[in-house]
PDB file of C-alpha atoms in Angstrom:
ATOM      1  CA  UNK G   1      -4.256  -4.703  -4.558  1.00 66.00           C
ATOM      2  CA  UNK G   2      -6.036  -3.294  -1.793  1.00 70.00           C
ATOM      3  CA  UNK G   3      -9.643  -4.596  -1.540  1.00 63.00           C
ATOM      4  CA  UNK G   4     -12.662  -1.865  -1.104  1.00 56.00           C
ATOM      5  CA  UNK G   5     -15.800  -2.998   0.054  1.00 56.00           C
ATOM      6  CA  UNK G   6     -17.835  -2.221  -3.205  1.00 55.00           C
ATOM      7  CA  UNK G   7     -21.044  -3.484  -3.467  1.00 61.00           C
ATOM      8  CA  UNK G   8     -21.847  -7.220  -3.950  1.00 56.00           C
ATOM      9  CA  UNK G   9     -25.350  -5.975  -6.052  1.00 58.00           C
ATOM     10  CA  UNK G  10     -23.192  -4.747  -8.761  1.00 72.00           C
ATOM     11  CA  UNK G  11     -21.523  -7.007 -10.453  1.00 81.00           C
ATOM     12  CA  UNK G  12     -18.414  -4.133 -11.897  1.00 86.00           C
ATOM     13  CA  UNK G  13     -18.219  -3.639  -7.658  1.00 84.00           C
ATOM     14  CA  UNK G  14     -18.779  -6.925  -6.499  1.00 92.00           C
ATOM     15  CA  UNK G  15     -15.863  -7.201  -4.207  1.00 90.00           C
ATOM     16  CA  UNK G  16     -15.232 -10.950  -4.391  1.00 93.00           C
ATOM     17  CA  UNK G  17     -15.541 -10.356  -8.125  1.00 94.00           C
ATOM     18  CA  UNK G  18     -12.932  -7.878  -8.385  1.00 94.00           C
ATOM     19  CA  UNK G  19     -10.323  -9.968  -5.923  1.00 94.00           C
ATOM     20  CA  UNK G  20     -11.104 -12.951  -8.236  1.00 96.00           C
ATOM     21  CA  UNK G  21     -10.441 -10.841 -11.179  1.00 96.00           C
ATOM     22  CA  UNK G  22      -6.842 -10.021  -9.940  1.00 95.00           C
ATOM     23  CA  UNK G  23      -5.999 -13.276  -9.405  1.00 96.00           C
ATOM     24  CA  UNK G  24      -7.165 -14.480 -12.812  1.00 96.00           C
ATOM     25  CA  UNK G  25      -5.053 -11.757 -14.417  1.00 96.00           C
ATOM     26  CA  UNK G  26      -1.958 -13.045 -12.169  1.00 95.00           C
ATOM     27  CA  UNK G  27      -1.933 -10.219  -9.272  1.00 95.00           C
ATOM     28  CA  UNK G  28      -0.778 -12.141  -6.510  1.00 96.00           C
ATOM     29  CA  UNK G  29      -0.837  -8.960  -3.708  1.00 96.00           C
ATOM     30  CA  UNK G  30      -3.834  -8.919  -1.622  1.00 96.00           C
ATOM     31  CA  UNK G  31      -3.550  -6.193   0.752  1.00 97.00           C
ATOM     32  CA  UNK G  32      -5.777  -5.687   4.031  1.00 97.00           C
ATOM     33  CA  UNK G  33      -5.015  -4.518   7.649  1.00 97.00           C
ATOM     34  CA  UNK G  34      -7.205  -4.936  11.128  1.00 96.00           C
ATOM     35  CA  UNK G  35      -8.013  -1.487  11.276  1.00 94.00           C
ATOM     36  CA  UNK G  36      -9.847  -1.504   7.334  1.00 93.00           C
ATOM     37  CA  UNK G  37     -12.584  -3.647   9.425  1.00 92.00           C
ATOM     38  CA  UNK G  38     -12.871  -5.922   5.821  1.00 94.00           C
ATOM     39  CA  UNK G  39     -10.169  -9.013   7.113  1.00 97.00           C
ATOM     40  CA  UNK G  40     -13.632 -10.943   7.063  1.00 96.00           C
ATOM     41  CA  UNK G  41     -14.043 -10.184   3.713  1.00 95.00           C
ATOM     42  CA  UNK G  42     -11.054 -10.778   2.534  1.00 96.00           C
ATOM     43  CA  UNK G  43     -10.865 -14.115   4.103  1.00 97.00           C
ATOM     44  CA  UNK G  44     -14.173 -15.372   2.503  1.00 96.00           C
ATOM     45  CA  UNK G  45     -12.897 -14.040  -0.474  1.00 96.00           C
ATOM     46  CA  UNK G  46      -9.613 -15.897  -0.998  1.00 97.00           C
ATOM     47  CA  UNK G  47     -10.774 -18.889   0.240  1.00 95.00           C
ATOM     48  CA  UNK G  48     -10.190 -22.071  -2.059  1.00 95.00           C
ATOM     49  CA  UNK G  49      -7.410 -19.315  -4.003  1.00 97.00           C
ATOM     50  CA  UNK G  50      -5.036 -19.271  -0.630  1.00 97.00           C
ATOM     51  CA  UNK G  51      -1.972 -20.835  -2.419  1.00 97.00           C
ATOM     52  CA  UNK G  52      -2.252 -17.730  -5.648  1.00 97.00           C
ATOM     53  CA  UNK G  53      -2.110 -14.916  -2.460  1.00 98.00           C
ATOM     54  CA  UNK G  54       0.477 -12.992  -0.982  1.00 98.00           C
ATOM     55  CA  UNK G  55      -1.935 -11.852   2.264  1.00 98.00           C
ATOM     56  CA  UNK G  56      -0.568  -9.077   4.015  1.00 98.00           C
ATOM     57  CA  UNK G  57      -2.034  -7.305   6.739  1.00 98.00           C
ATOM     58  CA  UNK G  58      -1.229  -4.915   9.293  1.00 98.00           C
ATOM     59  CA  UNK G  59      -1.935  -3.763  12.740  1.00 98.00           C
ATOM     60  CA  UNK G  60      -1.430  -0.915  15.165  1.00 97.00           C
ATOM     61  CA  UNK G  61      -4.482   1.414  14.505  1.00 95.00           C
ATOM     62  CA  UNK G  62      -7.053   1.441  17.142  1.00 91.00           C
ATOM     63  CA  UNK G  63      -9.753   3.865  15.779  1.00 86.00           C
ATOM     64  CA  UNK G  64     -11.757   6.187  18.603  1.00 81.00           C
ATOM     65  CA  UNK G  65     -14.925   5.818  19.521  1.00 71.00           C
ATOM     66  CA  UNK G  66     -15.248   3.279  16.255  1.00 63.00           C
ATOM     67  CA  UNK G  67     -14.947   6.105  13.841  1.00 55.00           C
ATOM     68  CA  UNK G  68     -12.253   6.125  11.181  1.00 57.00           C
ATOM     69  CA  UNK G  69     -10.634   9.402  12.213  1.00 65.00           C
ATOM     70  CA  UNK G  70      -9.149   9.760  14.941  1.00 84.00           C
ATOM     71  CA  UNK G  71      -6.783   7.048  16.068  1.00 86.00           C
ATOM     72  CA  UNK G  72      -4.082   5.603  18.863  1.00 92.00           C
ATOM     73  CA  UNK G  73      -0.997   3.352  18.086  1.00 95.00           C
ATOM     74  CA  UNK G  74      -1.013   0.325  19.737  1.00 96.00           C
ATOM     75  CA  UNK G  75       2.579  -1.324  19.362  1.00 98.00           C
ATOM     76  CA  UNK G  76       3.436  -3.543  22.555  1.00 98.00           C
ATOM     77  CA  UNK G  77       4.728  -6.986  22.236  1.00 98.00           C
ATOM     78  CA  UNK G  78       1.134  -8.487  24.277  1.00 98.00           C
ATOM     79  CA  UNK G  79      -0.832  -6.432  21.752  1.00 98.00           C
ATOM     80  CA  UNK G  80       1.508  -7.314  18.596  1.00 98.00           C
ATOM     81  CA  UNK G  81       0.875 -10.892  19.740  1.00 98.00           C
ATOM     82  CA  UNK G  82      -2.892 -10.421  20.372  1.00 98.00           C
ATOM     83  CA  UNK G  83      -3.592  -8.289  16.794  1.00 98.00           C
ATOM     84  CA  UNK G  84      -2.194 -11.169  14.912  1.00 98.00           C
ATOM     85  CA  UNK G  85      -4.294 -14.187  16.517  1.00 98.00           C
ATOM     86  CA  UNK G  86      -7.319 -11.730  15.974  1.00 98.00           C
ATOM     87  CA  UNK G  87      -6.171 -11.012  12.305  1.00 98.00           C
ATOM     88  CA  UNK G  88      -5.525 -14.590  11.869  1.00 98.00           C
ATOM     89  CA  UNK G  89      -8.772 -15.918  13.192  1.00 98.00           C
ATOM     90  CA  UNK G  90     -10.872 -13.590  11.107  1.00 98.00           C
ATOM     91  CA  UNK G  91      -8.786 -14.047   7.586  1.00 98.00           C
ATOM     92  CA  UNK G  92      -9.439 -17.932   8.322  1.00 98.00           C
ATOM     93  CA  UNK G  93      -6.014 -18.280   7.480  1.00 98.00           C
ATOM     94  CA  UNK G  94      -2.981 -20.289   9.687  1.00 98.00           C
ATOM     95  CA  UNK G  95      -0.137 -17.581   8.444  1.00 98.00           C
ATOM     96  CA  UNK G  96       0.095 -13.962   7.170  1.00 98.00           C
ATOM     97  CA  UNK G  97       2.554 -14.059   4.320  1.00 98.00           C
ATOM     98  CA  UNK G  98       3.564  -9.715   4.806  1.00 98.00           C
ATOM     99  CA  UNK G  99       2.635  -8.829   8.337  1.00 98.00           C
ATOM    100  CA  UNK G 100       3.154  -4.424   8.900  1.00 98.00           C
ATOM    101  CA  UNK G 101       3.327  -2.112  11.629  1.00 98.00           C
ATOM    102  CA  UNK G 102       0.366   0.184  10.824  1.00 98.00           C
ATOM    103  CA  UNK G 103       1.953   3.343  11.804  1.00 97.00           C
ATOM    104  CA  UNK G 104       5.330   4.314  14.265  1.00 97.00           C
ATOM    105  CA  UNK G 105       4.489   4.378  18.309  1.00 97.00           C
ATOM    106  CA  UNK G 106       5.812   7.515  20.074  1.00 95.00           C
ATOM    107  CA  UNK G 107       5.554   5.445  23.379  1.00 96.00           C
ATOM    108  CA  UNK G 108       6.808   1.912  22.411  1.00 98.00           C
ATOM    109  CA  UNK G 109      10.684   1.474  20.929  1.00 98.00           C
ATOM    110  CA  UNK G 110      10.418   0.207  17.639  1.00 98.00           C
ATOM    111  CA  UNK G 111      13.320  -2.923  18.711  1.00 98.00           C
ATOM    112  CA  UNK G 112      10.224  -4.148  21.074  1.00 98.00           C
ATOM    113  CA  UNK G 113       7.726  -4.405  18.606  1.00 98.00           C
ATOM    114  CA  UNK G 114       9.842  -5.523  15.686  1.00 98.00           C
ATOM    115  CA  UNK G 115      11.116  -8.307  18.661  1.00 98.00           C
ATOM    116  CA  UNK G 116       7.765  -9.539  19.270  1.00 98.00           C
ATOM    117  CA  UNK G 117       6.694  -9.354  15.599  1.00 98.00           C
ATOM    118  CA  UNK G 118       9.979 -11.486  15.067  1.00 98.00           C
ATOM    119  CA  UNK G 119       8.756 -14.048  17.453  1.00 98.00           C
ATOM    120  CA  UNK G 120       5.539 -14.481  15.489  1.00 98.00           C
ATOM    121  CA  UNK G 121       8.211 -15.628  11.949  1.00 98.00           C
ATOM    122  CA  UNK G 122       9.725 -18.125  14.451  1.00 98.00           C
ATOM    123  CA  UNK G 123       6.157 -19.619  15.573  1.00 98.00           C
ATOM    124  CA  UNK G 124       5.166 -19.521  11.790  1.00 98.00           C
ATOM    125  CA  UNK G 125       2.226 -17.033  12.144  1.00 98.00           C
ATOM    126  CA  UNK G 126       4.055 -14.715   9.823  1.00 98.00           C
ATOM    127  CA  UNK G 127       6.133 -15.341   6.950  1.00 98.00           C
ATOM    128  CA  UNK G 128       7.732 -11.660   6.525  1.00 98.00           C
ATOM    129  CA  UNK G 129       7.992  -8.380   8.202  1.00 99.00           C
ATOM    130  CA  UNK G 130       6.672  -5.199   7.078  1.00 98.00           C
ATOM    131  CA  UNK G 131       6.368  -1.436   8.258  1.00 98.00           C
ATOM    132  CA  UNK G 132       4.442   1.706   7.378  1.00 98.00           C
ATOM    133  CA  UNK G 133       4.274   5.239   8.101  1.00 97.00           C
ATOM    134  CA  UNK G 134       7.680   5.220   9.841  1.00 98.00           C
ATOM    135  CA  UNK G 135      11.040   7.164   9.771  1.00 98.00           C
ATOM    136  CA  UNK G 136      14.280   6.472   8.078  1.00 98.00           C
ATOM    137  CA  UNK G 137      15.468   5.738  11.543  1.00 98.00           C
ATOM    138  CA  UNK G 138      12.596   3.623  12.240  1.00 98.00           C
ATOM    139  CA  UNK G 139      13.493   1.325   9.326  1.00 98.00           C
ATOM    140  CA  UNK G 140      17.409   1.136  10.117  1.00 98.00           C
ATOM    141  CA  UNK G 141      16.506   0.260  13.479  1.00 98.00           C
ATOM    142  CA  UNK G 142      13.898  -2.291  12.987  1.00 98.00           C
ATOM    143  CA  UNK G 143      16.164  -3.866  10.179  1.00 98.00           C
ATOM    144  CA  UNK G 144      18.847  -4.412  12.896  1.00 98.00           C
ATOM    145  CA  UNK G 145      16.302  -6.631  14.775  1.00 98.00           C
ATOM    146  CA  UNK G 146      14.782  -8.686  12.051  1.00 98.00           C
ATOM    147  CA  UNK G 147      15.061  -8.218   8.270  1.00 98.00           C
ATOM    148  CA  UNK G 148      12.168  -5.353   7.242  1.00 98.00           C
ATOM    149  CA  UNK G 149      10.870  -7.464   3.702  1.00 98.00           C
ATOM    150  CA  UNK G 150       8.802  -4.297   2.750  1.00 98.00           C
ATOM    151  CA  UNK G 151       8.187  -0.744   3.346  1.00 98.00           C
ATOM    152  CA  UNK G 152       4.387   0.733   2.503  1.00 98.00           C
ATOM    153  CA  UNK G 153       4.049   4.125   2.120  1.00 98.00           C
ATOM    154  CA  UNK G 154       2.356   6.804   0.377  1.00 96.00           C
ATOM    155  CA  UNK G 155       4.034   7.502  -2.927  1.00 96.00           C
ATOM    156  CA  UNK G 156       2.815   9.459  -5.967  1.00 95.00           C
ATOM    157  CA  UNK G 157       3.417  12.487  -8.299  1.00 95.00           C
ATOM    158  CA  UNK G 158       1.790  14.496  -5.518  1.00 93.00           C
ATOM    159  CA  UNK G 159       3.142  12.557  -2.651  1.00 94.00           C
ATOM    160  CA  UNK G 160       6.808  12.395  -2.693  1.00 95.00           C
ATOM    161  CA  UNK G 161       8.349  13.159   0.558  1.00 95.00           C
ATOM    162  CA  UNK G 162       9.595   9.176   1.087  1.00 97.00           C
ATOM    163  CA  UNK G 163      12.278  10.198  -1.643  1.00 96.00           C
ATOM    164  CA  UNK G 164      14.342  12.150   0.445  1.00 95.00           C
ATOM    165  CA  UNK G 165      15.233   9.986   3.877  1.00 97.00           C
ATOM    166  CA  UNK G 166      13.301   6.773   3.644  1.00 97.00           C
ATOM    167  CA  UNK G 167      14.085   5.961  -0.023  1.00 97.00           C
ATOM    168  CA  UNK G 168      17.704   5.868   0.276  1.00 96.00           C
ATOM    169  CA  UNK G 169      17.603   3.650   3.552  1.00 98.00           C
ATOM    170  CA  UNK G 170      15.291   0.926   1.861  1.00 97.00           C
ATOM    171  CA  UNK G 171      17.570   0.576  -1.048  1.00 96.00           C
ATOM    172  CA  UNK G 172      20.698   0.073   1.276  1.00 97.00           C
ATOM    173  CA  UNK G 173      18.683  -2.526   3.196  1.00 97.00           C
ATOM    174  CA  UNK G 174      16.939  -4.278   0.086  1.00 96.00           C
ATOM    175  CA  UNK G 175      13.747  -3.483   1.329  1.00 98.00           C
ATOM    176  CA  UNK G 176      10.837  -3.376  -1.040  1.00 98.00           C
ATOM    177  CA  UNK G 177       8.999  -0.301  -1.293  1.00 98.00           C
ATOM    178  CA  UNK G 178       4.957  -0.194  -1.543  1.00 98.00           C
ATOM    179  CA  UNK G 179       3.726   2.554  -2.819  1.00 97.00           C
ATOM    180  CA  UNK G 180      -0.253   2.920  -1.685  1.00 96.00           C
ATOM    181  CA  UNK G 181      -2.303   5.798  -3.167  1.00 94.00           C
ATOM    182  CA  UNK G 182      -0.158   6.074  -6.430  1.00 94.00           C
ATOM    183  CA  UNK G 183      -2.827   8.120  -7.930  1.00 90.00           C
ATOM    184  CA  UNK G 184      -2.869  10.486  -4.858  1.00 90.00           C
ATOM    185  CA  UNK G 185      -6.162   9.254  -3.207  1.00 82.00           C
ATOM    186  CA  UNK G 186      -7.933   9.850  -6.678  1.00 78.00           C
ATOM    187  CA  UNK G 187      -6.662  13.240  -7.127  1.00 81.00           C
ATOM    188  CA  UNK G 188      -5.001  12.226 -10.193  1.00 84.00           C
ATOM    189  CA  UNK G 189      -8.119  10.742 -11.884  1.00 74.00           C
ATOM    190  CA  UNK G 190     -10.385  13.831 -11.142  1.00 66.00           C
ATOM    191  CA  UNK G 191     -11.072  16.225 -13.598  1.00 61.00           C
ATOM    192  CA  UNK G 192      -8.945  19.220 -14.552  1.00 62.00           C
ATOM    193  CA  UNK G 193     -11.399  21.691 -12.570  1.00 57.00           C
ATOM    194  CA  UNK G 194     -11.095  19.345  -9.753  1.00 54.00           C
ATOM    195  CA  UNK G 195      -7.311  19.188  -9.721  1.00 54.00           C
ATOM    196  CA  UNK G 196      -7.060  22.753  -9.649  1.00 60.00           C
ATOM    197  CA  UNK G 197      -8.739  23.370  -7.184  1.00 53.00           C
ATOM    198  CA  UNK G 198      -6.057  21.095  -5.262  1.00 53.00           C
ATOM    199  CA  UNK G 199      -3.252  22.721  -6.996  1.00 57.00           C
ATOM    200  CA  UNK G 200      -2.396  20.137  -9.414  1.00 70.00           C
ATOM    201  CA  UNK G 201      -3.549  21.415 -12.727  1.00 79.00           C
ATOM    202  CA  UNK G 202      -0.398  21.430 -14.626  1.00 88.00           C
ATOM    203  CA  UNK G 203       0.267  18.022 -13.605  1.00 91.00           C
ATOM    204  CA  UNK G 204      -3.151  16.912 -14.681  1.00 89.00           C
ATOM    205  CA  UNK G 205      -3.138  18.851 -17.647  1.00 90.00           C
ATOM    206  CA  UNK G 206      -0.060  16.830 -18.503  1.00 94.00           C
ATOM    207  CA  UNK G 207      -1.363  13.503 -17.452  1.00 94.00           C
ATOM    208  CA  UNK G 208      -4.241  14.300 -19.896  1.00 94.00           C
ATOM    209  CA  UNK G 209      -1.836  15.302 -23.062  1.00 95.00           C
ATOM    210  CA  UNK G 210       0.783  12.184 -22.082  1.00 96.00           C
ATOM    211  CA  UNK G 211      -2.215   9.967 -22.051  1.00 95.00           C
ATOM    212  CA  UNK G 212      -3.922  11.060 -25.379  1.00 95.00           C
ATOM    213  CA  UNK G 213      -0.605  10.162 -26.893  1.00 96.00           C
ATOM    214  CA  UNK G 214      -0.655   6.471 -25.440  1.00 95.00           C
ATOM    215  CA  UNK G 215      -4.375   6.314 -25.759  1.00 94.00           C
ATOM    216  CA  UNK G 216      -5.127   5.878 -21.967  1.00 93.00           C
ATOM    217  CA  UNK G 217      -6.437   7.599 -19.136  1.00 92.00           C
ATOM    218  CA  UNK G 218      -4.451  10.178 -16.626  1.00 93.00           C
ATOM    219  CA  UNK G 219      -4.487   7.478 -13.791  1.00 92.00           C
ATOM    220  CA  UNK G 220      -2.737   4.934 -15.651  1.00 94.00           C
ATOM    221  CA  UNK G 221       0.006   7.475 -17.027  1.00 96.00           C
ATOM    222  CA  UNK G 222       0.496   8.193 -12.971  1.00 95.00           C
ATOM    223  CA  UNK G 223       0.411   4.790 -12.373  1.00 95.00           C
ATOM    224  CA  UNK G 224       3.153   3.845 -15.398  1.00 96.00           C
ATOM    225  CA  UNK G 225       5.468   6.784 -13.569  1.00 96.00           C
ATOM    226  CA  UNK G 226       5.287   5.098 -10.128  1.00 96.00           C
ATOM    227  CA  UNK G 227       6.226   1.414 -11.751  1.00 95.00           C
ATOM    228  CA  UNK G 228       8.905   3.477 -13.724  1.00 95.00           C
ATOM    229  CA  UNK G 229      10.542   4.382  -9.636  1.00 94.00           C
ATOM    230  CA  UNK G 230      12.649   1.533  -9.488  1.00 93.00           C
ATOM    231  CA  UNK G 231      14.246   1.904 -12.737  1.00 92.00           C
ATOM    232  CA  UNK G 232      15.116   5.719 -11.360  1.00 92.00           C
ATOM    233  CA  UNK G 233      15.859   4.677  -7.563  1.00 92.00           C
ATOM    234  CA  UNK G 234      17.431   1.175  -7.918  1.00 91.00           C
ATOM    235  CA  UNK G 235      14.705  -0.043  -5.312  1.00 94.00           C
ATOM    236  CA  UNK G 236      11.776  -3.126  -6.031  1.00 95.00           C
ATOM    237  CA  UNK G 237       8.579  -0.430  -6.092  1.00 96.00           C
ATOM    238  CA  UNK G 238       5.250  -2.379  -6.053  1.00 96.00           C
ATOM    239  CA  UNK G 239       2.101  -0.036  -6.804  1.00 95.00           C
ATOM    240  CA  UNK G 240      -1.123  -0.457  -4.468  1.00 94.00           C
ATOM    241  CA  UNK G 241      -3.615   1.022  -6.018  1.00 90.00           C
ATOM    242  CA  UNK G 242      -7.032   0.481  -4.076  1.00 84.00           C
ATOM    243  CA  UNK G 243     -10.128  -0.075  -6.201  1.00 85.00           C
ATOM    244  CA  UNK G 244     -13.955  -1.138  -5.758  1.00 85.00           C
ATOM    245  CA  UNK G 245     -14.244  -2.181  -9.604  1.00 90.00           C
ATOM    246  CA  UNK G 246     -13.414  -4.862 -12.359  1.00 94.00           C
ATOM    247  CA  UNK G 247     -13.169  -2.195 -14.790  1.00 92.00           C
ATOM    248  CA  UNK G 248     -11.092   0.141 -13.117  1.00 90.00           C
ATOM    249  CA  UNK G 249      -8.871  -2.827 -11.885  1.00 93.00           C
ATOM    250  CA  UNK G 250      -8.122  -3.781 -15.429  1.00 93.00           C
ATOM    251  CA  UNK G 251      -6.888  -0.003 -16.295  1.00 91.00           C
ATOM    252  CA  UNK G 252      -4.691  -0.199 -13.157  1.00 92.00           C
ATOM    253  CA  UNK G 253      -3.250  -3.702 -14.226  1.00 93.00           C
ATOM    254  CA  UNK G 254      -2.585  -1.885 -17.955  1.00 93.00           C
ATOM    255  CA  UNK G 255      -1.053   0.583 -16.766  1.00 93.00           C
ATOM    256  CA  UNK G 256       2.268  -1.791 -15.935  1.00 92.00           C
ATOM    257  CA  UNK G 257       2.761  -2.361 -19.514  1.00 93.00           C
ATOM    258  CA  UNK G 258       2.606   1.402 -20.347  1.00 94.00           C
ATOM    259  CA  UNK G 259       5.606   2.390 -21.770  1.00 94.00           C
ATOM    260  CA  UNK G 260       6.529   6.090 -21.201  1.00 96.00           C
ATOM    261  CA  UNK G 261       9.213   7.946 -23.684  1.00 96.00           C
ATOM    262  CA  UNK G 262      12.002   9.886 -21.363  1.00 96.00           C
ATOM    263  CA  UNK G 263      10.991  12.972 -22.062  1.00 96.00           C
ATOM    264  CA  UNK G 264       7.293  12.090 -20.878  1.00 97.00           C
ATOM    265  CA  UNK G 265       9.055  10.893 -17.770  1.00 96.00           C
ATOM    266  CA  UNK G 266      11.161  14.187 -17.322  1.00 95.00           C
ATOM    267  CA  UNK G 267       8.142  16.219 -17.755  1.00 95.00           C
ATOM    268  CA  UNK G 268       6.130  14.452 -15.187  1.00 95.00           C
ATOM    269  CA  UNK G 269       8.874  14.413 -12.889  1.00 92.00           C
ATOM    270  CA  UNK G 270       9.388  18.433 -13.113  1.00 92.00           C
ATOM    271  CA  UNK G 271       5.769  18.737 -12.343  1.00 90.00           C
ATOM    272  CA  UNK G 272       5.640  16.387  -9.570  1.00 84.00           C
ATOM    273  CA  UNK G 273       8.369  17.859  -7.770  1.00 76.00           C
ATOM    274  CA  UNK G 274       7.788  21.423  -8.312  1.00 64.00           C
ATOM    275  CA  UNK G 275       4.055  20.895  -6.107  1.00 60.00           C
TER     276      UNK G 275
END
């Protein structure tokens, strides 16, 4: 799961309560990044339950003028080491289970970046390496330096670019795909009128109809589709929905057990691919 800041004054949206509810339900992965500016919050939240958590963080994005919008990428070896030390300190941990390069660099060869990340593994500061926002070639070149355990990319019914080139390489290399934004940044939770404004009205209508058959909401159906991708593509897939609500968290968890019929999956596939 990806932690949002939420509102500590609202029990349903208290970020500590959200994470603890996830851990209580058997969810183990907690995903953050230095760019999200919440590593200190994540660290405080998992304190006392560290052994229950697969802790993932990322480095490489440097916001311009402290505003989350424009950014630069730093991926040179000295920055890799600097960023990791800072994240360990904010998180209050001795080791990060999965450490990602947050975005490919146009300046630093990925072999240099991953070589420095591999050094962190050798030092016991990181257990496994991941990449995010990269190309298929980046993944191959990086994996030749050190095994890449996870690839985090946007993947949903409304964003399927990963299926063209990246996914076959991930499957070949045995890299787990972590699918962020599996409900299209919330688009597939929205009312049909809002979805229509963004060109997804037919898909949203299908999600509503299929959800009605199963007694669930459209977001859960979209998540169930994402869970099913590993059966289609032969690669482990971990959907990574973000949430700031215990109630929404429980809905997300329930989606893992939602079995969609073959005709329902085919219908969603065709509508998603047609966008």
